[in-house]
XYZ file of C-alpha atoms in Angstrom:
361
model
C 11.778 -95.110 -147.691
C 12.283 -96.396 -144.161
C 13.502 -99.962 -143.906
C 15.284 -102.110 -141.377
C 17.176 -105.421 -141.669
C 17.868 -107.535 -138.583
C 20.181 -110.576 -139.019
C 18.639 -113.759 -137.602
C 21.355 -116.260 -138.491
C 24.624 -115.976 -140.456
C 22.629 -116.564 -143.665
C 19.180 -115.085 -142.952
C 17.682 -111.822 -141.765
C 14.322 -110.108 -141.248
C 13.553 -107.231 -143.597
C 10.936 -104.629 -142.647
C 9.993 -101.954 -145.198
C 7.654 -99.002 -144.754
C 5.074 -98.557 -147.518
C 3.103 -95.410 -148.308
C 0.871 -97.272 -150.765
C -2.674 -95.890 -150.223
C -4.942 -98.359 -148.477
C -7.582 -100.056 -150.608
C -8.448 -103.690 -150.036
C -8.354 -104.516 -153.724
C -4.751 -103.320 -154.084
C -3.488 -106.424 -152.254
C -0.100 -104.992 -151.333
C 2.369 -107.908 -151.319
C 6.066 -108.450 -150.626
C 7.857 -111.629 -151.706
C 11.283 -113.159 -152.096
C 11.823 -115.239 -155.219
C 14.134 -118.236 -154.929
C 14.759 -121.545 -156.661
C 13.455 -124.677 -154.992
C 15.581 -127.830 -154.909
C 13.933 -128.893 -158.176
C 14.994 -125.647 -159.882
C 11.513 -124.085 -159.955
C 11.108 -120.387 -159.130
C 9.104 -120.201 -155.875
C 7.761 -117.148 -153.998
C 8.115 -116.726 -150.242
C 5.263 -114.405 -149.280
C 5.794 -111.904 -146.455
C 3.417 -110.167 -144.053
C 1.909 -106.688 -144.246
C 0.787 -104.997 -141.013
C -0.878 -101.654 -140.328
C -2.929 -101.296 -143.515
C -5.105 -98.315 -142.477
C -6.501 -95.487 -144.665
C -4.143 -92.530 -144.771
C -1.380 -94.368 -142.887
C 1.839 -96.091 -143.823
C 2.162 -99.855 -143.397
C 4.986 -102.285 -142.611
C 5.996 -105.096 -144.979
C 7.874 -107.897 -143.217
C 9.876 -110.566 -145.035
C 12.501 -113.062 -143.906
C 15.296 -113.008 -146.478
C 18.692 -114.428 -147.358
C 21.773 -112.782 -148.831
C 21.467 -112.225 -152.600
C 17.672 -112.584 -152.451
C 15.486 -111.001 -155.111
C 12.742 -109.048 -153.294
C 9.637 -107.844 -155.134
C 6.915 -105.488 -153.863
C 3.737 -105.206 -155.896
C 0.101 -104.069 -155.765
C -2.784 -103.914 -158.205
C -3.287 -100.829 -160.351
C -7.080 -100.842 -160.526
C -9.977 -102.697 -158.933
C -10.875 -105.839 -160.848
C -7.682 -105.617 -162.887
C -4.760 -108.043 -162.707
C -2.169 -105.409 -163.751
C 0.253 -104.506 -160.952
C 2.988 -102.023 -160.172
C 6.319 -103.593 -159.181
C 9.445 -102.581 -157.283
C 12.538 -104.783 -157.257
C 15.369 -105.051 -154.726
C 18.452 -107.146 -154.022
C 19.555 -108.086 -150.498
C 23.307 -107.634 -150.541
C 25.975 -109.743 -148.849
C 26.385 -107.106 -146.105
C 22.610 -106.935 -145.404
C 21.716 -103.766 -147.239
C 18.802 -103.300 -149.647
C 19.731 -102.403 -153.203
C 17.040 -101.106 -155.654
C 17.073 -102.846 -159.037
C 15.480 -100.224 -161.277
C 18.215 -100.591 -163.956
C 17.302 -104.292 -164.266
C 13.609 -103.705 -165.033
C 14.031 -103.959 -168.838
C 15.654 -107.378 -168.348
C 12.779 -108.457 -166.088
C 10.200 -107.405 -168.657
C 11.907 -109.202 -171.528
C 13.171 -112.385 -169.863
C 11.140 -112.743 -166.657
C 12.353 -113.082 -163.093
C 14.516 -116.187 -163.403
C 17.751 -114.504 -164.656
C 17.859 -112.352 -161.508
C 17.240 -115.149 -158.956
C 20.498 -116.082 -157.238
C 19.339 -118.107 -154.231
C 18.316 -121.772 -153.987
C 16.560 -123.052 -150.864
C 16.243 -126.835 -150.622
C 13.480 -126.543 -148.004
C 10.126 -124.703 -148.229
C 10.164 -121.069 -147.140
C 8.703 -120.177 -143.730
C 7.682 -116.584 -143.268
C 6.584 -114.639 -140.216
C 2.847 -115.281 -140.495
C 3.313 -119.033 -140.907
C 3.808 -119.381 -137.144
C 1.850 -117.241 -134.688
C 4.504 -117.738 -131.998
C 7.125 -116.181 -134.269
C 4.878 -113.211 -135.024
C 4.080 -112.824 -131.323
C 7.800 -112.754 -130.504
C 8.424 -110.207 -133.265
C 5.734 -107.881 -131.919
C 7.292 -108.013 -128.459
C 10.769 -106.982 -129.689
C 12.223 -103.477 -129.731
C 11.657 -101.571 -133.000
C 12.586 -98.261 -134.639
C 10.158 -95.425 -133.900
C 8.588 -95.452 -137.368
C 7.864 -99.185 -137.120
C 6.690 -99.041 -133.521
C 3.883 -96.622 -134.402
C 2.679 -98.905 -137.224
C 2.680 -101.956 -134.977
C 0.791 -100.130 -132.239
C -1.925 -99.235 -134.778
C -2.086 -102.885 -135.851
C -2.422 -104.071 -132.256
C -5.204 -101.554 -131.630
C -7.002 -102.757 -134.759
C -6.864 -106.349 -133.523
C -7.951 -105.260 -130.064
C -11.114 -103.652 -131.440
C -12.047 -105.915 -134.323
C -10.203 -109.239 -133.847
C -9.861 -109.831 -130.106
C -8.826 -113.480 -130.508
C -5.925 -112.385 -132.717
C -4.992 -109.716 -130.169
C -5.097 -112.180 -127.247
C -2.930 -114.665 -129.143
C -0.298 -112.251 -130.454
C -0.092 -109.577 -127.764
C -0.813 -111.250 -124.402
C 1.521 -108.849 -122.568
C -0.646 -105.888 -123.643
C -3.882 -107.221 -122.185
C -5.724 -105.455 -119.381
C -7.342 -107.332 -116.475
C -10.745 -106.924 -118.108
C -9.410 -108.369 -121.355
C -7.945 -111.295 -119.435
C -11.408 -112.087 -118.116
C -12.828 -111.874 -121.644
C -10.103 -114.190 -122.905
C -10.816 -116.709 -120.119
C -14.542 -116.704 -120.800
C -14.348 -116.926 -124.605
C -11.015 -118.496 -125.563
C -10.013 -121.293 -123.165
C -7.270 -122.624 -125.447
C -5.588 -119.222 -125.680
C -5.953 -118.785 -121.942
C -4.213 -122.083 -121.263
C -1.470 -121.216 -123.744
C -0.733 -117.716 -122.450
C -2.059 -117.364 -118.924
C -1.924 -120.757 -117.233
C 0.135 -119.352 -114.350
C -2.567 -116.739 -113.643
C -5.392 -119.241 -113.389
C -6.872 -120.530 -110.162
C -7.448 -124.274 -109.843
C -11.142 -123.776 -110.622
C -10.377 -121.616 -113.676
C -7.808 -124.108 -114.920
C -10.299 -126.977 -114.740
C -12.908 -124.834 -116.457
C -10.568 -124.127 -119.373
C -9.714 -127.818 -119.733
C -13.395 -128.788 -119.781
C -14.056 -126.270 -122.546
C -10.891 -127.024 -124.540
C -9.697 -130.595 -124.126
C -7.036 -130.123 -126.806
C -5.741 -127.130 -124.852
C -5.514 -129.306 -121.784
C -3.538 -131.930 -123.709
C -1.084 -129.347 -125.052
C -0.686 -127.037 -122.081
C -1.930 -128.817 -118.924
C -1.719 -132.565 -119.464
C -0.825 -133.278 -115.843
C -4.147 -131.723 -114.793
C -6.302 -134.041 -116.942
C -8.456 -136.635 -115.236
C -8.295 -140.291 -116.362
C -11.672 -139.822 -118.075
C -10.399 -136.750 -119.945
C -7.256 -138.609 -121.020
C -9.390 -141.459 -122.353
C -11.536 -138.977 -124.282
C -8.461 -137.209 -125.648
C -7.070 -140.508 -126.965
C -10.010 -140.682 -129.377
C -10.471 -136.978 -130.106
C -6.924 -135.625 -130.156
C -4.497 -138.525 -130.693
C -2.002 -136.473 -132.727
C -1.727 -133.840 -129.992
C -1.383 -136.575 -127.379
C 1.632 -137.931 -129.282
C 3.223 -134.543 -129.999
C 2.770 -132.857 -126.624
C 2.342 -135.652 -124.078
C 3.916 -138.717 -125.657
C 6.547 -139.107 -122.940
C 3.865 -139.152 -120.218
C 1.634 -141.806 -121.752
C 1.617 -145.410 -120.626
C 2.545 -148.070 -123.162
C -1.137 -148.960 -123.591
C -2.084 -145.299 -124.127
C 0.739 -144.787 -126.608
C -0.383 -147.835 -128.586
C -3.945 -146.553 -128.764
C -3.070 -143.067 -129.947
C -0.584 -144.504 -132.437
C -3.388 -146.627 -133.885
C -5.500 -143.453 -134.214
C -2.741 -141.211 -135.584
C -0.071 -143.518 -137.095
C 1.509 -140.910 -139.360
C 2.063 -138.471 -136.507
C 3.507 -141.232 -134.336
C 5.725 -142.453 -137.177
C 7.113 -138.955 -137.734
C 7.674 -138.324 -134.007
C 9.385 -141.623 -133.251
C 12.946 -140.262 -133.624
C 12.517 -138.080 -130.532
C 11.461 -141.019 -128.354
C 13.503 -143.410 -126.244
C 14.584 -146.626 -128.036
C 11.911 -148.752 -126.365
C 9.110 -146.255 -127.017
C 10.322 -145.853 -130.572
C 10.091 -149.616 -131.052
C 6.567 -149.631 -129.635
C 5.452 -146.875 -132.011
C 7.200 -148.482 -134.976
C 5.597 -151.874 -134.269
C 2.167 -150.245 -134.624
C 2.736 -147.636 -137.321
C 5.112 -149.359 -139.772
C 2.269 -150.977 -141.692
C 0.796 -147.574 -142.504
C 4.069 -146.176 -143.878
C 3.617 -147.226 -147.556
C 0.145 -145.666 -147.622
C 1.373 -142.403 -146.163
C 4.392 -141.748 -148.389
C 6.811 -141.813 -145.471
C 9.992 -139.808 -145.912
C 12.305 -142.610 -144.723
C 13.891 -144.497 -147.651
C 12.738 -148.120 -147.780
C 16.166 -149.735 -147.148
C 16.729 -147.451 -144.174
C 13.283 -148.251 -142.776
C 13.833 -151.985 -143.218
C 17.145 -151.793 -141.366
C 15.510 -149.796 -138.584
C 12.752 -152.405 -138.240
C 15.171 -155.347 -138.158
C 17.272 -153.687 -135.450
C 14.146 -152.768 -133.530
C 12.827 -156.338 -133.571
C 16.248 -157.635 -132.505
C 16.468 -155.235 -129.537
C 12.821 -155.235 -128.483
C 11.240 -158.484 -129.693
C 8.666 -158.527 -126.876
C 7.130 -155.237 -128.048
C 6.858 -156.427 -131.646
C 5.463 -159.809 -130.695
C 2.911 -158.241 -128.361
C 1.569 -156.235 -131.308
C 1.334 -159.410 -133.407
C -0.407 -161.836 -131.078
C 2.876 -163.126 -129.606
C 3.388 -165.181 -132.779
C 6.559 -165.007 -134.855
C 4.660 -166.253 -137.872
C 2.147 -163.440 -137.650
C 4.920 -160.857 -137.331
C 6.965 -162.206 -140.248
C 3.892 -162.480 -142.450
C 2.851 -158.912 -141.591
C 6.277 -157.589 -142.579
C 5.958 -159.316 -145.936
C 2.423 -158.097 -146.562
C 2.855 -154.471 -145.544
C 6.455 -153.737 -146.558
C 7.425 -156.701 -148.762
C 10.181 -157.171 -146.167
C 11.944 -160.513 -145.836
C 14.735 -160.587 -143.263
C 17.991 -161.686 -145.003
C 19.351 -165.052 -143.725
C 22.482 -163.471 -142.256
C 20.434 -160.951 -140.293
C 18.012 -163.643 -139.221
C 20.896 -165.683 -137.800
C 22.211 -162.621 -135.985
C 18.731 -162.003 -134.599
C 18.479 -165.599 -133.399
C 21.803 -165.347 -131.572
C 20.795 -162.127 -129.805
C 17.288 -163.182 -128.769
C 16.653 -164.448 -125.225
C 16.173 -168.203 -125.011
C 12.451 -167.943 -124.304
C 11.900 -166.137 -127.626
C 14.574 -167.907 -129.666
C 13.045 -171.375 -129.507
C 9.583 -170.330 -130.788
C 11.278 -168.566 -133.744
C 13.427 -171.652 -134.461
C 10.320 -173.839 -134.442
C 8.524 -171.469 -136.806
C 11.441 -171.372 -139.254
C 11.812 -175.153 -139.115
C 8.144 -175.523 -139.964
C 8.563 -173.133 -142.935
C 11.479 -175.029 -144.450
């Protein structure tokens, strides 16, 4: 059996195995790695199978780690849940070791005794990201694998042109480029922006506003930007956040608070404060990943450093801001931190806060 393992990092590699399993849709040929999640549950990472054509071999692709348990299986009969299984171990020196002697143990005790790897994060395989698959297809491969991949590309070219345009842009002919431009403006902006004339570029943006936001934001008109704020706020934050005005960033944060909240760490301190001043009140509803004490500390520091941004979002009233923190996060600033905040605030903002606190006493 042909197979190939390419190390990706010191602890991970890409396994490609050739399969001669006869093609029938109901067989559902599958390759997985079994590992323990952080909670101790056995979890499958499902790989990709390419080149499934009648009378031809196919390629099974799986990202693996050392000591992984790899399982290949397919159904025995149509409409039947029974499967045939093959078992392998990825060794410490990146070889593939068959586990036929262990099959009796698997049948009597299940898979768990043979799982040796724990991954604290969810598994990401090749087909979970089209960019990764596109890069894989463009790499150099052994002859046996190259022929399988060429068949797969030809299948996409004939029956799934959008898939072909997305994953194999370097293989496109001039005629196919025209077809891509006419039918798939987002893909055209993603893969062929440099080939477009000014007229073609504007045409693609008109037909795919989200593509314009992601791949050609600087070419958007003010009217298109305004429309994108309402239609594609998450993409505006993710792909154009650093080019938005403060007013634009506030609006898209109101529309997509969870995206903004998650992206804040990559922003400058002032922009982060702006986003946090809008999105913090949504955090409890959205099961944010930041622990509550850490979030509270972040908010207190943010208000201390950028009080104008926080006050702007709360009607320029300290009382409104303090009440909002209590309502949305049950956050009361400790007296010691409040004193520190008072000392660091500019005089124009310190006196209104002192008056508010005096009124509350």
